[in-house]
CSV table of C-alpha atoms in Angstrom, one decimal:
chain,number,residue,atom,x,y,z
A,1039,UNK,CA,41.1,4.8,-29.4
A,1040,UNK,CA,44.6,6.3,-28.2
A,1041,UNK,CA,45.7,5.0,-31.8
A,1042,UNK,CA,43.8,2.8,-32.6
A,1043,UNK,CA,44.5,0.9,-35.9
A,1044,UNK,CA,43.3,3.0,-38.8
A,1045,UNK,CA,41.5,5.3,-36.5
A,1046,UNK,CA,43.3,8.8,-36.0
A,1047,UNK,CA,44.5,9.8,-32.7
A,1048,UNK,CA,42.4,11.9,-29.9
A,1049,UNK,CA,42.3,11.8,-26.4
A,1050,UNK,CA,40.8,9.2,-24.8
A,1051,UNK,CA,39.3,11.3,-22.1
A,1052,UNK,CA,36.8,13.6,-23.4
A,1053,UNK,CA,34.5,15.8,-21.7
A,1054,UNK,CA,32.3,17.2,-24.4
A,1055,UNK,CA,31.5,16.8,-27.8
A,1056,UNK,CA,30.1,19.9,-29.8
A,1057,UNK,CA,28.9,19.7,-33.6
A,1058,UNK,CA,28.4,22.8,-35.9
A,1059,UNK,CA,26.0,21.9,-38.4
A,1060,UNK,CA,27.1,25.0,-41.0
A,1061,UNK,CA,30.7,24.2,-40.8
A,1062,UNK,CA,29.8,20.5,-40.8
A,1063,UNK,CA,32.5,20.2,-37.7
A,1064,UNK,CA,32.6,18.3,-34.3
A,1065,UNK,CA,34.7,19.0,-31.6
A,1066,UNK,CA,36.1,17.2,-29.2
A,1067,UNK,CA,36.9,18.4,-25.9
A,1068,UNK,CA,39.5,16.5,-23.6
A,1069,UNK,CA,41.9,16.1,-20.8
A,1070,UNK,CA,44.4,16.4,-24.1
A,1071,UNK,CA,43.1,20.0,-25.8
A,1072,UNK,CA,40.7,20.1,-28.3
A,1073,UNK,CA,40.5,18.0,-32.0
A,1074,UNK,CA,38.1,18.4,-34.8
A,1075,UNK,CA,36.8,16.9,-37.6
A,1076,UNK,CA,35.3,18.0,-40.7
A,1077,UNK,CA,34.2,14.5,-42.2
A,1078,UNK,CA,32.7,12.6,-39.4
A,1079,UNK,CA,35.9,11.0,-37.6
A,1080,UNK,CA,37.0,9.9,-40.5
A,1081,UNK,CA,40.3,12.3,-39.5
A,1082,UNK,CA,40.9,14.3,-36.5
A,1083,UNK,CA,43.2,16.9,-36.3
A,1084,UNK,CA,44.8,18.3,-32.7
A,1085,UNK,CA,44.5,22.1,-32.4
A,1086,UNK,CA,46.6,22.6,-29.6
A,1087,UNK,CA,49.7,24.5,-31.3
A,1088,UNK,CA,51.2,27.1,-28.9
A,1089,UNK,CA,48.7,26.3,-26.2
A,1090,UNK,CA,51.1,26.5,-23.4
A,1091,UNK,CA,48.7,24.8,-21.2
A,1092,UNK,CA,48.1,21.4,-18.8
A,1093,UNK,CA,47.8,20.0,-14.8
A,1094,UNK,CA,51.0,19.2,-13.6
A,1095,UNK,CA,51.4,16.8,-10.5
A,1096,UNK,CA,55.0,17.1,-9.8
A,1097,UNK,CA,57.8,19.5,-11.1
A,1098,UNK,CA,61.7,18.6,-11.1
A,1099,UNK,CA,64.9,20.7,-12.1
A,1100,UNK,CA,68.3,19.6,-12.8
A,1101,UNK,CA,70.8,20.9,-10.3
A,1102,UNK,CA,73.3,20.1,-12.8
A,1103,UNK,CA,72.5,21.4,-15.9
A,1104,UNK,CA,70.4,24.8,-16.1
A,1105,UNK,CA,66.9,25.0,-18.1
A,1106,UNK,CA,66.6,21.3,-18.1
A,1107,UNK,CA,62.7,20.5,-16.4
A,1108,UNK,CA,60.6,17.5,-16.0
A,1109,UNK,CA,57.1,17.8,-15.1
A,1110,UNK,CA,54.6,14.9,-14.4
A,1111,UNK,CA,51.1,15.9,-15.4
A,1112,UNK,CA,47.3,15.0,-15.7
A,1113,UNK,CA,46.6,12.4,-18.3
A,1114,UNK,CA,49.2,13.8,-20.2
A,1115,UNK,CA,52.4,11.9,-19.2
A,1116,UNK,CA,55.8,13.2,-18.4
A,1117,UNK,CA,57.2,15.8,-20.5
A,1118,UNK,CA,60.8,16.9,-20.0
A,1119,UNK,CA,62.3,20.5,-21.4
A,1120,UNK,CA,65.8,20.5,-22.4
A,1121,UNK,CA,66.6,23.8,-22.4
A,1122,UNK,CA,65.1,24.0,-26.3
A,1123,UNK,CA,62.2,22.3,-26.4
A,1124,UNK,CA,59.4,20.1,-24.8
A,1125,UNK,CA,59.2,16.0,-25.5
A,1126,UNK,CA,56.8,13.6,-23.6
A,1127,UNK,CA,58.8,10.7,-22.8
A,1128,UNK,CA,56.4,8.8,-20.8
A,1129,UNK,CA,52.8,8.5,-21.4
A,1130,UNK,CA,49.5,8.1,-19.2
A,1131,UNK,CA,49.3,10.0,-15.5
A,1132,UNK,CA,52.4,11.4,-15.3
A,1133,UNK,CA,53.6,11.6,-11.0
A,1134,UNK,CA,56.6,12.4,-9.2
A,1135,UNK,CA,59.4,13.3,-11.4
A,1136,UNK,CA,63.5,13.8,-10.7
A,1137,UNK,CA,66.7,15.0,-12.1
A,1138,UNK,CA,69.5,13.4,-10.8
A,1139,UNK,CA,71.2,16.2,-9.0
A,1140,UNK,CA,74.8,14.3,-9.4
A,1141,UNK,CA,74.3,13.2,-13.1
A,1142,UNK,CA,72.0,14.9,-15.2
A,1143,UNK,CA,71.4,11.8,-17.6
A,1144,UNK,CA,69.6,10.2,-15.7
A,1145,UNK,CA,66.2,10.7,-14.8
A,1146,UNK,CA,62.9,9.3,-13.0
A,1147,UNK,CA,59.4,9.7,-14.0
A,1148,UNK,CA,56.7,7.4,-12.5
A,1149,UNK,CA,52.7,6.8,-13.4
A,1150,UNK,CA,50.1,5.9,-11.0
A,1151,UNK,CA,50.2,4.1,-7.9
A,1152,UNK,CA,53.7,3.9,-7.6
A,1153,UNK,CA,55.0,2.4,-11.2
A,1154,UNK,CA,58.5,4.2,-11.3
A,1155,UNK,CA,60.8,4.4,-14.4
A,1156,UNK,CA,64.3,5.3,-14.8
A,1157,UNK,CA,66.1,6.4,-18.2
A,1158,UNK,CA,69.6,7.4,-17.8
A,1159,UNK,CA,69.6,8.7,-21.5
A,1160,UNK,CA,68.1,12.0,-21.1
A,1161,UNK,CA,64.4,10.2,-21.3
A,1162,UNK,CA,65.2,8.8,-24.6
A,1163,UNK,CA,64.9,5.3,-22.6
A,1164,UNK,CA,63.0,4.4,-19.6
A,1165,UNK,CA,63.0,1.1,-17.9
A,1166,UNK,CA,60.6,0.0,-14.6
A,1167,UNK,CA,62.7,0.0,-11.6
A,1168,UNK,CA,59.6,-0.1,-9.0
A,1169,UNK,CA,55.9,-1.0,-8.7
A,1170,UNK,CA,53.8,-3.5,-6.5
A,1171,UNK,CA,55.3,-7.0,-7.9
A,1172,UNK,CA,58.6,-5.4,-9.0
A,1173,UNK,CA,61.8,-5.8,-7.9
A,1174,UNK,CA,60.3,-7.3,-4.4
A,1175,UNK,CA,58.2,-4.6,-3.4
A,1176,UNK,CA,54.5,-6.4,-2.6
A,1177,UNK,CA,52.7,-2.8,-1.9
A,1178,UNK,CA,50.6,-0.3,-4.0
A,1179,UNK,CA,51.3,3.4,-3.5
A,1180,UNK,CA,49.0,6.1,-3.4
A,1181,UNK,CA,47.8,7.6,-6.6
A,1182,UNK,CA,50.6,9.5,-6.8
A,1183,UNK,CA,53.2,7.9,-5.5
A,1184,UNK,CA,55.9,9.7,-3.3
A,1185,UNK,CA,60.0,9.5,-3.8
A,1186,UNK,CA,62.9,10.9,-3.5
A,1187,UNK,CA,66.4,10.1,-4.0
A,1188,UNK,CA,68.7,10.5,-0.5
A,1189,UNK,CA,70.4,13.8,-0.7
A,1190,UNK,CA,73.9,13.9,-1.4
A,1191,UNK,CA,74.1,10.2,-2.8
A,1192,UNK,CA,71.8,9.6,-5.6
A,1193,UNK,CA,72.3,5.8,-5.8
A,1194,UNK,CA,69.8,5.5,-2.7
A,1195,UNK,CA,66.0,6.3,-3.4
A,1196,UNK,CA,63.4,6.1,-0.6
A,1197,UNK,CA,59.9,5.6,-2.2
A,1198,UNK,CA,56.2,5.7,0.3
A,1199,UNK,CA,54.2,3.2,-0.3
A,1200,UNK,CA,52.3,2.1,2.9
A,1201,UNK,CA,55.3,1.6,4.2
A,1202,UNK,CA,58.8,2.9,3.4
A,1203,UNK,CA,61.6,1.4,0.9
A,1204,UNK,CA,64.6,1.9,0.2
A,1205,UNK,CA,67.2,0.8,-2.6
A,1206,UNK,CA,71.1,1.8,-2.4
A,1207,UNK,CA,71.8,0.8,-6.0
A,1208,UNK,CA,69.0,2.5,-7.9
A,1209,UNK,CA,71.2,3.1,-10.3
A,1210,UNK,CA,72.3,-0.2,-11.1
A,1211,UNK,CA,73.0,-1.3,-14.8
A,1212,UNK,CA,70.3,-3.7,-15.1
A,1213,UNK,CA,66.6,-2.5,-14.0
A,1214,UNK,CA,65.6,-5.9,-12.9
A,1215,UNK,CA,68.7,-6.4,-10.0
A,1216,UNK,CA,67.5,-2.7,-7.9
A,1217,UNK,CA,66.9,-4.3,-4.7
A,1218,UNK,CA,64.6,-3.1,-2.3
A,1219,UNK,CA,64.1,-3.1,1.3
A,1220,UNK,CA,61.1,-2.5,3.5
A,1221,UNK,CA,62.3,-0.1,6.5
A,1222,UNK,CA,59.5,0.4,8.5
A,1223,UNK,CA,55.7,-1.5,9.6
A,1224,UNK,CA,53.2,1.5,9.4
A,1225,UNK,CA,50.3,-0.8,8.1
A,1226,UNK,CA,48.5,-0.4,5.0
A,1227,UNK,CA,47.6,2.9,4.3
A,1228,UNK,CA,49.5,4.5,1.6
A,1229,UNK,CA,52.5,7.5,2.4
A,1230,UNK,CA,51.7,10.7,0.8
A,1231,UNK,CA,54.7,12.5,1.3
A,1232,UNK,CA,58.7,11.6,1.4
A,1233,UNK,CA,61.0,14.1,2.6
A,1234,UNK,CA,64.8,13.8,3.0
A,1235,UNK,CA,66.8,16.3,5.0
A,1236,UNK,CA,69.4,18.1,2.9
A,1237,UNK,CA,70.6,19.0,6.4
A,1238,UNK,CA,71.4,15.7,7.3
A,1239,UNK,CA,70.6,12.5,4.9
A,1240,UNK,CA,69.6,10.3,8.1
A,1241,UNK,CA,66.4,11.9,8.6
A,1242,UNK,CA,63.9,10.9,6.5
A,1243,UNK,CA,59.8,11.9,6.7
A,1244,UNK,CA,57.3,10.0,5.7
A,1245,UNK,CA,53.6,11.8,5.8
A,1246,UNK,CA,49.8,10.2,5.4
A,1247,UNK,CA,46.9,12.4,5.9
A,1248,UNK,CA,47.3,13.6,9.7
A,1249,UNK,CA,50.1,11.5,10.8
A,1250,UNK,CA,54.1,12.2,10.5
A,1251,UNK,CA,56.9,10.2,10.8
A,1252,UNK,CA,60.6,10.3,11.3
A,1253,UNK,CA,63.9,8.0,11.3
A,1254,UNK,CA,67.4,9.7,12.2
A,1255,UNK,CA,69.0,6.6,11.1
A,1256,UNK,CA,67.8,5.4,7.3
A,1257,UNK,CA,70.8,4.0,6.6
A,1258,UNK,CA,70.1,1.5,9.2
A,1259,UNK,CA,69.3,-2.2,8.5
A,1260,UNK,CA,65.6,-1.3,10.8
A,1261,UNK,CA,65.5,2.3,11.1
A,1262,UNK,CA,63.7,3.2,14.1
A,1263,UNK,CA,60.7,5.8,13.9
A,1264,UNK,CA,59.0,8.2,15.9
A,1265,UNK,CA,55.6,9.5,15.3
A,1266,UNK,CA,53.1,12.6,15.6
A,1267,UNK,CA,50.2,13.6,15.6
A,1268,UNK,CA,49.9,16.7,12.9
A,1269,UNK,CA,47.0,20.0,13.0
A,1270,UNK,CA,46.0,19.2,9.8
A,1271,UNK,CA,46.3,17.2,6.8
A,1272,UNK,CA,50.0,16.6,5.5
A,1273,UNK,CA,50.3,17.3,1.5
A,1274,UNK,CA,54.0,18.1,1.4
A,1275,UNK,CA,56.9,18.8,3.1
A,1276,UNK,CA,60.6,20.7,2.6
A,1277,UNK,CA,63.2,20.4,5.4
A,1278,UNK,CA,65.3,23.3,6.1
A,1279,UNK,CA,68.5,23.3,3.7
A,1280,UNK,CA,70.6,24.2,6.7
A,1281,UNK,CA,68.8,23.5,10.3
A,1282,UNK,CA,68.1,19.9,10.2
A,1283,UNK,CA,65.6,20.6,13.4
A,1284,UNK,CA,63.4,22.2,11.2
A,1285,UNK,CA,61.0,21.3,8.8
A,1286,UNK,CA,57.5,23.0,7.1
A,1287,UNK,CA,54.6,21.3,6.0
């Protein structure tokens, strides 16, 4: 059980169990820390306290608003710091994560495959604003899912699934009318990385495995795209701040 009725809460993914017959305790060993019982499941209790510990996926800062951090990690959801304290305010796999860089209530946390929320509440909130079946979008994403909002106008997110979207009113009031828009026919093997030029907000990269794309114009109604062959598997990619010629992978 995650929490299941009348049963108490562990992990669901556990690795190990370990029973000490002279303490009459069993442990349980998961993706989530380590719980014990001393009366045969009957109660579990978490001993994680102070362990400052856990895989994270993906890692965003506000620009806006110093100290505040969303991570998205391993079987252990989003968790956003506010400067005070840690909260998880989404559950499951937690993937790519953003702080809006204009407005630091809203934020975007997403689980697997490409199931992206928004909360524009501090993460007090989230509602689905993307995901195969959602909002027109008839693709899955990879396991985790890459997007990013278009620098310098955070109402436009691009998001890789096997091909390329893009919404210019993310930020709409109502979750169900973002609109999204295929902008290119790669096929249907899923993007690993998205990478907007802070440079210049045209050029957008879209990565899978040893492939790389580009369009100067993703503003357009059919951005056109140009493609290389990369030396080696793609896993991410920052454009230069500056020199909009350059980019590292």
């Amino acid at each position: 059980h995650w929490t299941g009725s009348g049963a108490s809460y562990v992990h669901a993914d556990i690795h190990r169990l370990v029973y000490s017959p002279h303490s009459n305790t069993l442990w349980a060993c998961t993706d989530g820390g380590a719980s014990k019982t001393t009366n045969n499941g009957s109660l579990w209790t978490e001993k994680i306290s102070g362990l400052n510990i856990g895989q994270i996926y993906r890692f965003g800062t506000s620009t806006t608003t110093a100290g505040k951090i969303i991570t998205g990690w391993q079987d252990n959801g989003t968790n956003y710091y506010d400067g005070l304290a840690w909260r998880k305010i989404l559950g499951g796999d937690g993937m790519e994560c953003i702080a809006d860089p204009s407005d630091t209530n809203y934020l975007y946390g997403a689980l697997y495959y490409g199931d992206i929320r928004r909360s524009s509440n501090y993460g007090i909130n989230f509602s689905q604003v993307a995901d195969n079946g959602t909002n027109g979008i008839n693709e899955s994403g990879a396991w985790v899912t890459p997007y990013c909002l278009q620098e310098g106008n955070s109402s436009t997110m691009f998001i890789g699934y096997a091909n390329v979207w893009r919404s210019t009113n993310v930020k709409a009031s109502s979750s169900s009318s973002v609109n999204w828009t295929k902008i290119s026919t790669f096929g249907s093997s899923t993007l690993r990385v998205i990478e907007n030029s802070p440079a210049n907000n045209q050029i957008v990269y879209a990565a899978r495995f040893y492939n790389l794309r580009r369009t100067d114009n993703a503003n357009a109604t059919s951005p056109s795209w140009t493609s290389i062959t990369l030396p080696a598997s793609c896993n991410d990619l920052e454009a230069h701040p500056t020199n909009a010629n350059i980019v590292y992978m």
